[in-house]
Coordinates of C-alpha atoms and ligand atoms in Angstrom, one line a residue:
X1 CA 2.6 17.5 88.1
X2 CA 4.4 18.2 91.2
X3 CA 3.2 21.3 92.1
X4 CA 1.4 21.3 95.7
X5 CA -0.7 24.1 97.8
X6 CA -2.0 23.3 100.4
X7 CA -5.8 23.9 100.6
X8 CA -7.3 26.9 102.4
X9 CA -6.3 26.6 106.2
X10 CA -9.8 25.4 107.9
X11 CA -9.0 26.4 111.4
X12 CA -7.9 29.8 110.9
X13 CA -10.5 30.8 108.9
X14 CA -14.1 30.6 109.3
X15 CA -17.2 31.9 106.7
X16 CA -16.1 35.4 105.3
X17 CA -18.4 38.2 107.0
X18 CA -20.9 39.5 104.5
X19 CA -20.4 43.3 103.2
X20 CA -22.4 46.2 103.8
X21 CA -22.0 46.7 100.0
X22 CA -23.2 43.3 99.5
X23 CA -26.6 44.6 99.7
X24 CA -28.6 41.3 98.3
X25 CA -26.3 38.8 100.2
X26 CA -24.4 37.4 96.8
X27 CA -21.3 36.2 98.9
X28 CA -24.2 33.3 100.3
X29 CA -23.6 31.8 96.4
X30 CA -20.0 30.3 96.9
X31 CA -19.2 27.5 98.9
X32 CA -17.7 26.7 102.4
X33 CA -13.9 26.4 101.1
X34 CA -14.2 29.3 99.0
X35 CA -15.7 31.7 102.4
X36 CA -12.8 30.0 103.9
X37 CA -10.4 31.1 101.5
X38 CA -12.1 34.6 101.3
X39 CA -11.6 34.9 105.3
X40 CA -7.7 34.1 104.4
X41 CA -7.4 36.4 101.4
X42 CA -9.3 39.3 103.2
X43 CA -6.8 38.7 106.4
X44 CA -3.9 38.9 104.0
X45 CA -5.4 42.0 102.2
X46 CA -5.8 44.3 105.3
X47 CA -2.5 43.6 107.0
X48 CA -0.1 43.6 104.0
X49 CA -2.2 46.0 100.9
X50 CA -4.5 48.1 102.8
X51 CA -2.0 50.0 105.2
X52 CA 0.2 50.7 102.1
X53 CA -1.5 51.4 99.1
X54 CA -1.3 54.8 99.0
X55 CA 2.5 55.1 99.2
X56 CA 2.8 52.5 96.5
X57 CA 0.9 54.4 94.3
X58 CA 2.1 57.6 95.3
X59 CA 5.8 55.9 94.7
X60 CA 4.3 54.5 91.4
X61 CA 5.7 51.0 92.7
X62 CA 4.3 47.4 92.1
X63 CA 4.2 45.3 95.5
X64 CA 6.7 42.7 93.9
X65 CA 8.0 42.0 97.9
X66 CA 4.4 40.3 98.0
X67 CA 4.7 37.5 95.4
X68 CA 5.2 34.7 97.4
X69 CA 2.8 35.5 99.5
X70 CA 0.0 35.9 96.9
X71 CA 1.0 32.7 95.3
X72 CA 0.9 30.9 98.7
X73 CA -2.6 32.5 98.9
X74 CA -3.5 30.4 96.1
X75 CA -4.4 34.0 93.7
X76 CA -1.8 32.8 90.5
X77 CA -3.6 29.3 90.7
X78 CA -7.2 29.1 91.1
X79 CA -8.3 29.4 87.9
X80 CA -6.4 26.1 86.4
X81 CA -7.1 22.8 87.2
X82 CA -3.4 22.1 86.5
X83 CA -2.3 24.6 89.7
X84 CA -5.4 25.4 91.6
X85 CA -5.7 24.3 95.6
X86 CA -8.9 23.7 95.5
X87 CA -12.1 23.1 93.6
X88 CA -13.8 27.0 92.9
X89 CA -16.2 28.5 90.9
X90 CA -16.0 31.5 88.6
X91 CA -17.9 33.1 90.7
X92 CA -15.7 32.8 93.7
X93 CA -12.3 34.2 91.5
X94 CA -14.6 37.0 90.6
X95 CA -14.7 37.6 93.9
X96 CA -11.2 37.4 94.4
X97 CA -10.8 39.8 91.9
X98 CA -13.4 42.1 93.6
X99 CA -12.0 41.9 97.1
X100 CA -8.2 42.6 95.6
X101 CA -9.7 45.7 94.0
X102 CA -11.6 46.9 97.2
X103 CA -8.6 47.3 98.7
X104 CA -6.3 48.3 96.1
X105 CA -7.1 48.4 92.1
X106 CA -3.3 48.9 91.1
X107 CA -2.6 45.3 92.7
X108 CA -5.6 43.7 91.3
X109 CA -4.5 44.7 88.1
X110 CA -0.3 43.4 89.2
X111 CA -2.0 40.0 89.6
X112 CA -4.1 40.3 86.7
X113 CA -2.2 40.5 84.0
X114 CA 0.1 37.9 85.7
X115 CA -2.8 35.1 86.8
X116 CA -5.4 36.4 83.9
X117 CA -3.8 37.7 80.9
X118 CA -0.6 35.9 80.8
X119 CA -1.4 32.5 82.4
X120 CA -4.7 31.9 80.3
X121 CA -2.9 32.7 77.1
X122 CA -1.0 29.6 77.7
X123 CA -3.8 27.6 79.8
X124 CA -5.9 28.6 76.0
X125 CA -3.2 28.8 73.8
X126 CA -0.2 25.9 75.2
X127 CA -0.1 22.5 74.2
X128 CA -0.1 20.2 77.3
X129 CA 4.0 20.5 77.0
X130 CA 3.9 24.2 77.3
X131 CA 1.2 24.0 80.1
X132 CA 3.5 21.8 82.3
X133 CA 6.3 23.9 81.8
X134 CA 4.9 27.4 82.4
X135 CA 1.6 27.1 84.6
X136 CA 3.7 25.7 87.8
X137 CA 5.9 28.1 87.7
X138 CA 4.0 30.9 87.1
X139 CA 0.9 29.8 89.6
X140 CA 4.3 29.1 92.5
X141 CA 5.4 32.8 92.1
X142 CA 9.1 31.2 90.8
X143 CA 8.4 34.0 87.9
X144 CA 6.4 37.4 86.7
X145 CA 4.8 37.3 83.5
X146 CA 3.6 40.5 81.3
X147 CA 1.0 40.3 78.3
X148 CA 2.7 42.3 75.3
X149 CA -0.8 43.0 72.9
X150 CA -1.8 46.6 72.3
X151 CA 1.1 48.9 70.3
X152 CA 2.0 52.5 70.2
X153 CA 0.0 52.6 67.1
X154 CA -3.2 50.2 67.8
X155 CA -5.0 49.7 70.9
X156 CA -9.0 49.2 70.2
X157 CA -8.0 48.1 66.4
X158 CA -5.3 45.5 67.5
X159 CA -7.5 42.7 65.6
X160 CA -6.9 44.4 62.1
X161 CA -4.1 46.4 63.1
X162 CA -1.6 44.5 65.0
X163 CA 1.8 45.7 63.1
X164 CA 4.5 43.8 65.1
X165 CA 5.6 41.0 62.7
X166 CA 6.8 37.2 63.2
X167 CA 9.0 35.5 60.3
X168 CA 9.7 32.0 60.5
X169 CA 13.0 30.7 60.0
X170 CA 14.9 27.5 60.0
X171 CA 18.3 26.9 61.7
X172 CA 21.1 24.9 60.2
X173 CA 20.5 22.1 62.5
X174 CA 16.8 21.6 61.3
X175 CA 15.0 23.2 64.1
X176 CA 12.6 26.2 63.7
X177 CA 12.8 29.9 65.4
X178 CA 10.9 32.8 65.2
X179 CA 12.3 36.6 65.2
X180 CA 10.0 38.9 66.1
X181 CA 10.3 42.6 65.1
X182 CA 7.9 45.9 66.3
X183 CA 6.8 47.7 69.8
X184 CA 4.5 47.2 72.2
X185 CA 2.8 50.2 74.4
X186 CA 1.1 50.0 78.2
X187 CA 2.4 46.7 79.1
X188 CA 1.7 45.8 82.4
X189 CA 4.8 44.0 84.9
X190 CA 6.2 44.8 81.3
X191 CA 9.4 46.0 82.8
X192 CA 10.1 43.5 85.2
X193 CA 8.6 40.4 84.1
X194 CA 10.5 37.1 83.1
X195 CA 8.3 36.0 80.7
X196 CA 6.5 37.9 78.4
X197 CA 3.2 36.5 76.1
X198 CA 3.6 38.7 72.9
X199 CA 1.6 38.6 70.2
X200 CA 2.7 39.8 66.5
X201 CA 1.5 39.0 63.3
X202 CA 2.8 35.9 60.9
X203 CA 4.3 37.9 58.0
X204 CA 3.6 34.3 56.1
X205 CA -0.3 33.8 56.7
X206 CA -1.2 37.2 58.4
X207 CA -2.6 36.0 61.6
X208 CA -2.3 36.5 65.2
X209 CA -0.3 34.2 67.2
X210 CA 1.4 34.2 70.3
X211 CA 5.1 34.4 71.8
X212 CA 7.0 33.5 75.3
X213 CA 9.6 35.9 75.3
X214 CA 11.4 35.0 77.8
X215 CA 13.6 37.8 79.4
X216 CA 16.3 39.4 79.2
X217 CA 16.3 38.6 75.5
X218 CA 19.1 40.0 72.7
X219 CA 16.8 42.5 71.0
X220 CA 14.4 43.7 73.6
X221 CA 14.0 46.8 75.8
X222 CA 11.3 47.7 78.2
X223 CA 11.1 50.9 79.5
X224 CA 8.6 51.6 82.5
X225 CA 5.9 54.6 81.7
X226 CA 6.3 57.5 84.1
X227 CA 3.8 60.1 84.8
X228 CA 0.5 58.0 85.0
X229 CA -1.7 59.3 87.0
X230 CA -4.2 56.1 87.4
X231 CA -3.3 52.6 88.8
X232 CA -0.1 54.0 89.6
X233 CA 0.6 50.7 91.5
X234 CA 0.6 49.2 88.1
X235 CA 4.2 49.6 86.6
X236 CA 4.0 49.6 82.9
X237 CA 6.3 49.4 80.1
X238 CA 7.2 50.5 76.2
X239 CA 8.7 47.9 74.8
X240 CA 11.0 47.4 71.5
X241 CA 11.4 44.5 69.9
X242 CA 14.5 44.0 67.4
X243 CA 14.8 41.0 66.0
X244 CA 14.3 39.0 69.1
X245 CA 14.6 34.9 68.4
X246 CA 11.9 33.0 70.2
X247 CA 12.1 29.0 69.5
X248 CA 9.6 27.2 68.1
X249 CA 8.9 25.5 71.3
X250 CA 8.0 28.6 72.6
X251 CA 5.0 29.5 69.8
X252 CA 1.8 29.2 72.0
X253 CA 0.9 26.2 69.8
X254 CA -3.1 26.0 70.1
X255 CA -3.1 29.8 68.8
X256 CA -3.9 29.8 65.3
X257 CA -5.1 33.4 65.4
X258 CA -6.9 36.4 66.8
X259 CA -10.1 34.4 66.9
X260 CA -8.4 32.2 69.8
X261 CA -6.9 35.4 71.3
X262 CA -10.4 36.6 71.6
X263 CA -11.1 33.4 73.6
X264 CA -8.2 34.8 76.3
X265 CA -10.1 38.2 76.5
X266 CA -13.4 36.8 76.5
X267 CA -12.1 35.2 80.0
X268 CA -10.6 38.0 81.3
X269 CA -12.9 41.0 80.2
X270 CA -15.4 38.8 82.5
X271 CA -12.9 39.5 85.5
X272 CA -12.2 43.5 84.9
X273 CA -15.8 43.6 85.2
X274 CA -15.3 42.2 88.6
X275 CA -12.3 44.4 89.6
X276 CA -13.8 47.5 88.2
X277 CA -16.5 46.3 90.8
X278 CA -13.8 46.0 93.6
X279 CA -13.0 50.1 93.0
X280 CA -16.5 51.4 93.2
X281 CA -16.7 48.7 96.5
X282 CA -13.8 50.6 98.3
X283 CA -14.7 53.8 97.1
X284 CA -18.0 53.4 98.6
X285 CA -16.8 51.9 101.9
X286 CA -14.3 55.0 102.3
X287 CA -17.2 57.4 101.6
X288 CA -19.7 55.9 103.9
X289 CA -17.3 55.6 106.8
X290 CA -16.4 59.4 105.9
X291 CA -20.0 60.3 105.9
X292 CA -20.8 59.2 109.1
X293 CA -17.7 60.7 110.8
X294 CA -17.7 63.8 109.1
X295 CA -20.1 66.8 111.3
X296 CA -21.2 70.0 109.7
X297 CA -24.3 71.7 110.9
X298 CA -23.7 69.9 114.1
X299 CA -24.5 66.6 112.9
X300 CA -23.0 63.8 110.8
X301 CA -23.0 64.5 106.8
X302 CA -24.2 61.0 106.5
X303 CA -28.0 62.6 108.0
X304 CA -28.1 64.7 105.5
X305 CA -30.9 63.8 102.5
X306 CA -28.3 64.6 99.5
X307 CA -25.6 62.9 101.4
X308 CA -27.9 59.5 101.5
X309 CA -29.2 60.0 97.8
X310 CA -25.0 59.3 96.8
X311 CA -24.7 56.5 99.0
X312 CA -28.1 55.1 97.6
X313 CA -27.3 55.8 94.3
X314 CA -23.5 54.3 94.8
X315 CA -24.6 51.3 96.4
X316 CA -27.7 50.6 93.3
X317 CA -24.7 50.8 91.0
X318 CA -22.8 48.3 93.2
X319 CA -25.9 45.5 93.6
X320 CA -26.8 45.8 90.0
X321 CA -23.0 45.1 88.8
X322 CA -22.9 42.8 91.5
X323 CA -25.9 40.7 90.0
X324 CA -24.3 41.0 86.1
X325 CA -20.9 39.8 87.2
X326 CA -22.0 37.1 88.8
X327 CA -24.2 35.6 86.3
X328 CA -21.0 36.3 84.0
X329 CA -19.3 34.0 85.6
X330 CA -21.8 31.5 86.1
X331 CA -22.2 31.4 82.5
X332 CA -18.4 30.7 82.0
X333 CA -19.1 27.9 84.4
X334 CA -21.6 26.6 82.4
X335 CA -20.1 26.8 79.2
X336 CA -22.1 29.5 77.7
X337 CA -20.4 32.9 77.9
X338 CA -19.9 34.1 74.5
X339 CA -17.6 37.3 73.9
X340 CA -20.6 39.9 74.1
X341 CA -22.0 38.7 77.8
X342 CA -17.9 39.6 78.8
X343 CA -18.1 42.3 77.0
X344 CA -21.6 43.7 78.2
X345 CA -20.4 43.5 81.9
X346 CA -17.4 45.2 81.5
X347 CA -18.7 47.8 79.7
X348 CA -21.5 48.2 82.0
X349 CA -19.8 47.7 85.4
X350 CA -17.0 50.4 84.6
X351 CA -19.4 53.1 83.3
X352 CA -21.3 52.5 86.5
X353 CA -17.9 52.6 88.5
X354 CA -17.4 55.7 86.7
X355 CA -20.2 57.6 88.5
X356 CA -20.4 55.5 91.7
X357 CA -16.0 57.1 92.3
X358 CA -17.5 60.4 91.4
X359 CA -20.1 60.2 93.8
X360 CA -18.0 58.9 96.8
X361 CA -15.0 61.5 95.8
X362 CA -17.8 64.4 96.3
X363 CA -19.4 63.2 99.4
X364 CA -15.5 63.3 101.2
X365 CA -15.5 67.3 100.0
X366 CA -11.7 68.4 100.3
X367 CA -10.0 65.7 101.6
X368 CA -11.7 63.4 98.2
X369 CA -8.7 64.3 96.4
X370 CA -6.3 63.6 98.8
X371 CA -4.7 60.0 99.5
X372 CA -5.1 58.7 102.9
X373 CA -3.2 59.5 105.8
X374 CA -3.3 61.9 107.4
X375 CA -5.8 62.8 110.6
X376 CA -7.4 66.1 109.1
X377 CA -10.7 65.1 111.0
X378 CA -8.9 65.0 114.5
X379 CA -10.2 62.0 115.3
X380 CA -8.1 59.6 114.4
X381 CA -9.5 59.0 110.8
X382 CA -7.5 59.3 107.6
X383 CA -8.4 61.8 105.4
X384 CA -10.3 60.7 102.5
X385 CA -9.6 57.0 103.4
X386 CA -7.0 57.7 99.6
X387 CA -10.8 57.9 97.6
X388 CA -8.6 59.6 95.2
X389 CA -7.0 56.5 94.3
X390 CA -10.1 55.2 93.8
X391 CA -11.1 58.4 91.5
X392 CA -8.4 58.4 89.5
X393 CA -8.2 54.0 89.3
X394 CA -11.5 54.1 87.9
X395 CA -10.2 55.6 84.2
X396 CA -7.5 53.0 83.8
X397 CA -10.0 50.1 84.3
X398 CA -12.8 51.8 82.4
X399 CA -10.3 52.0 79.7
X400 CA -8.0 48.7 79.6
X401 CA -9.3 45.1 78.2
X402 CA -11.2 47.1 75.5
X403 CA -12.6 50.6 75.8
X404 CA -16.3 51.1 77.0
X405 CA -16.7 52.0 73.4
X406 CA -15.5 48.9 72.1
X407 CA -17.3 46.8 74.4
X408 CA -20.2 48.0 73.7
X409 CA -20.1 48.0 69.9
X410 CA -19.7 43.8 71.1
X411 CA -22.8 44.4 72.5
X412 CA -24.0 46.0 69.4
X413 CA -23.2 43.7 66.6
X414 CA -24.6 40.8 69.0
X415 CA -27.7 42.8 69.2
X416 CA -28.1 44.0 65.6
X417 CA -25.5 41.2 63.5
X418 CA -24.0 44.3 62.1
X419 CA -20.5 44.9 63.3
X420 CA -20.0 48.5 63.7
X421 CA -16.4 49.1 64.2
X422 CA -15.7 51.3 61.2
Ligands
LIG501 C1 -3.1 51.2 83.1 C2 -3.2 50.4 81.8 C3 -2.7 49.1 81.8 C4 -2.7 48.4 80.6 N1 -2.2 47.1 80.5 C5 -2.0 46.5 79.3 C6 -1.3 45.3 79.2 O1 -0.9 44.7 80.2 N2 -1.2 44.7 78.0 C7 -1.7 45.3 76.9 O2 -1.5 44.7 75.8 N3 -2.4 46.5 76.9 C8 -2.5 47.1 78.1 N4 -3.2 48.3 78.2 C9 -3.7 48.9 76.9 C10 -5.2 49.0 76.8 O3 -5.8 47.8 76.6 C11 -5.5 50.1 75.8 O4 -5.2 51.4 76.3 C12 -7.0 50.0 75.3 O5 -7.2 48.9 74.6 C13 -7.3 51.3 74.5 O6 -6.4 51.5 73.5 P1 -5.7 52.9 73.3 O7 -5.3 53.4 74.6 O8 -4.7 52.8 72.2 O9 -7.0 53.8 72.8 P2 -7.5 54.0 71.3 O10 -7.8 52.7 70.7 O11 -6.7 55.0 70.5 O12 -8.9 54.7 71.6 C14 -9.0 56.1 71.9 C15 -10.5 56.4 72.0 O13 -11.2 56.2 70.7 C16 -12.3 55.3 70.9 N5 -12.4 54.5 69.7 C17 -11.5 53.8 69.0 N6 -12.0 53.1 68.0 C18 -13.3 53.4 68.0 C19 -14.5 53.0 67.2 N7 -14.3 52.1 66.2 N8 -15.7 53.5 67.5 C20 -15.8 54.3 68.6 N9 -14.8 54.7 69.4 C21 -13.6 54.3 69.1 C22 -11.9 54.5 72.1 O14 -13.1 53.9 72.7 C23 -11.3 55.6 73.0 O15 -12.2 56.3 73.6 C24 -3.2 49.0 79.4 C25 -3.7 50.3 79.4 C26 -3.7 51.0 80.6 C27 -4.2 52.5 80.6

């Protein structure tokens, strides 16, 4: 392999400072390099996402400009021992994911579906040809990837519902293609990306399997959704496949069907936990900084009783998802995360996001629903501090990598052996 990172800088950055919204000290769990690396990533996030995320997502842009940068960073590559700088924990790209959602969900989410959803489709699903290829590349920033799974037609019901087809073929020369054939719907980097996993369904044996479509490609189109009004940073795409030809060489080979797909979101429902984490993190930290510069009656809001009842409320919901995302991940470390522990703490972590955003929207009164910016306190603090991003970020994530509805019916056939989907 001949990709090389070099490992986090030692000298420029020291143990990562503890949060105020790490109540119960967590951050104390990872190791020396991986503070290191937090002091670097943290550095990185408030000089070049903080200051700008609100005119991205007012602009409905991705920060593409800052690809090299976040694969210098290490944030494509940590989780593959094939690519990753350094040795790290679970726990510590949970973080990762936290801290990139603290200070902005939409380019958690950019990264995410780069780093998480495409990438561990191949790290799961490649043979060790397809790993070399791709991983590299992918993990140096040379290339964008997209995950191409839910359709206009099924989103919660892709495991039984999943209409775009695959039909095997063989040239004249011997070799074997593929042309796939149907639409995909909410793809994220879907309308940008080089390379895009999608899956469709083998019209010979009916399962699952997987695609690199690599792009552009004779046959498909990807249009970018306008209008959204959560993780706006996020661009997605429609896309139309017409008989697109993928070569055989390009099948993710180790996917023999939605059972092994399952295995991909098992991983990365694990990690949305932790992002929707990161938004009620930077909700809260906007909202307590409001709350004690914001005076009515004379005196700060934050003295007020029902003022400190949200904060306490907010932060509760914060330790307690703190403490199932964590052991989440410590259980993938350990070999023992089935689908329903994922599934639990995303379900869990978003519903509690849900009402720790609402919370922090209220206590910032008016200037909740605005983005940041401008000084309406007169004294030199934003307005808001953009806790409307926050707001409106929370449905997205509550919703994507399976529904809190569909999470939780995981949770329920694990608790009952009775699968209650229909
Ligand atoms: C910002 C954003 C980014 C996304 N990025 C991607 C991406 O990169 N790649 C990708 O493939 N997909 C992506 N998605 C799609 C996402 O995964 C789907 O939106 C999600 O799985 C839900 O599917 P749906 O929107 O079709 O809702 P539906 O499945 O139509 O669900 C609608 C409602 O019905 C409920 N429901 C459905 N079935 C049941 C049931 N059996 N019991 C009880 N309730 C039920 C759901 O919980 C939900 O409340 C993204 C979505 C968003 C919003």
């Amino acid at each position: 392999m001949t990709f090389t990172l070099t490992p986090p800088r030692t000298e420029a950055s020291g143990p990562a400072d503890l949060l105020d919204a790490d109540f119960y000290a967590f951050q104390h769990l990872l190791t020396d390099a991986e503070q290191r690396a937090l002091t670097e990533i943290r550095a990185f996030l408030d000089a070049k996402v903080r200051p700008y995320a609100d005119d991205l997502w007012e602009r409905a842009e991705s920060p593409r400009h800052l690809v090299a940068r976040i694969a210098e960073l290490g944030l494509y590559a940590n989780a593959f021992p094939e690519t990753r700088r350094f040795e790290n924990s679970a726990v510590f790209r949970g973080w990762v994911a936290m801290e990139l959602s603290r200070a902005d969900p939409s380019i958690a989410t950019f990264i995410g579906v780069h780093s998480g959803l495409a990438m561990t489709s191949i790290a799961v699903g490649g043979s060790d040809e397809q790993k070399a290829e791709w991983l590299p590349k992918l993990a140096a920033g040379e290339l964008v990837a997209a995950f191409g799974l839910t359709e206009p037609g099924h989103g919660s019901d892709t495991a039984r519902g999943l209409e775009t087809t695959a039909e095997r073929r063989v040239r004249s020369d011997g070799t074997a293609e593929w042309v796939l054939n149907g639409s995909k719907r909410w793809i994220g980097n879907g309308a940008f990306a080089d390379l895009v996993v999608i899956w469709a369904r083998d019209l010979a044996d009916d399962q699952v399997k997987g695609f690199l479509v690599r792009t552009p490609a004779v046959g498909f189109a990807a249009t970018k959704i306008e209008r959204k009004q959560s993780l706006r940073g996020v661009e997605n795409a429609d896309i139309v496949l017409e008989n697109v030809v993928v070569a055989e060489a390009d099948r993710l080979q180790r996917i023999e069907g939605f059972r092994d797909l399952a295995v991909v979101l098992r991983l990365t429902r694990a990690d949305v936990a932790w992002q929707a984490l990161g938004v009620g993190v930077g909700a809260y930290e906007a909202a307590l900084a409001y709350a004690k510069a914001r005076i009515q009656f004379g005196k700060p809001i934050a003295s007020f009783q029902l003022v400190q009842e949200k904060l306490a409320v907010a932060l509760s919901n914060i330790t307690a998802s703190i403490a199932l995302s964590v052991r989440v991940s410590q259980m993938q470390d350990e070999g023992i995360q089935a689908d329903h522990h994922s599934a639990m703490a995303k379900a869990f972590v978003s519903a509690r996001v849900r009402e720790t955003v609402a919370l922090c929207r209220e206590i910032c009164g008016g200037n909740g629903i605005q983005l940041g910016g401008q000084d309406q306190l007169g004294a030199g603090i934003p307005a808001g501090y953009g806790i409307a991003r926050y707001f409106a970020d929370a449905e997205a994530v509550y919703t994507f990598e399976g529904t809190y509805d569909m999470n939780t019916l995981i949770v329920g056939r694990a608790i009952t052996g009775i699968a209650a989907f229909v």
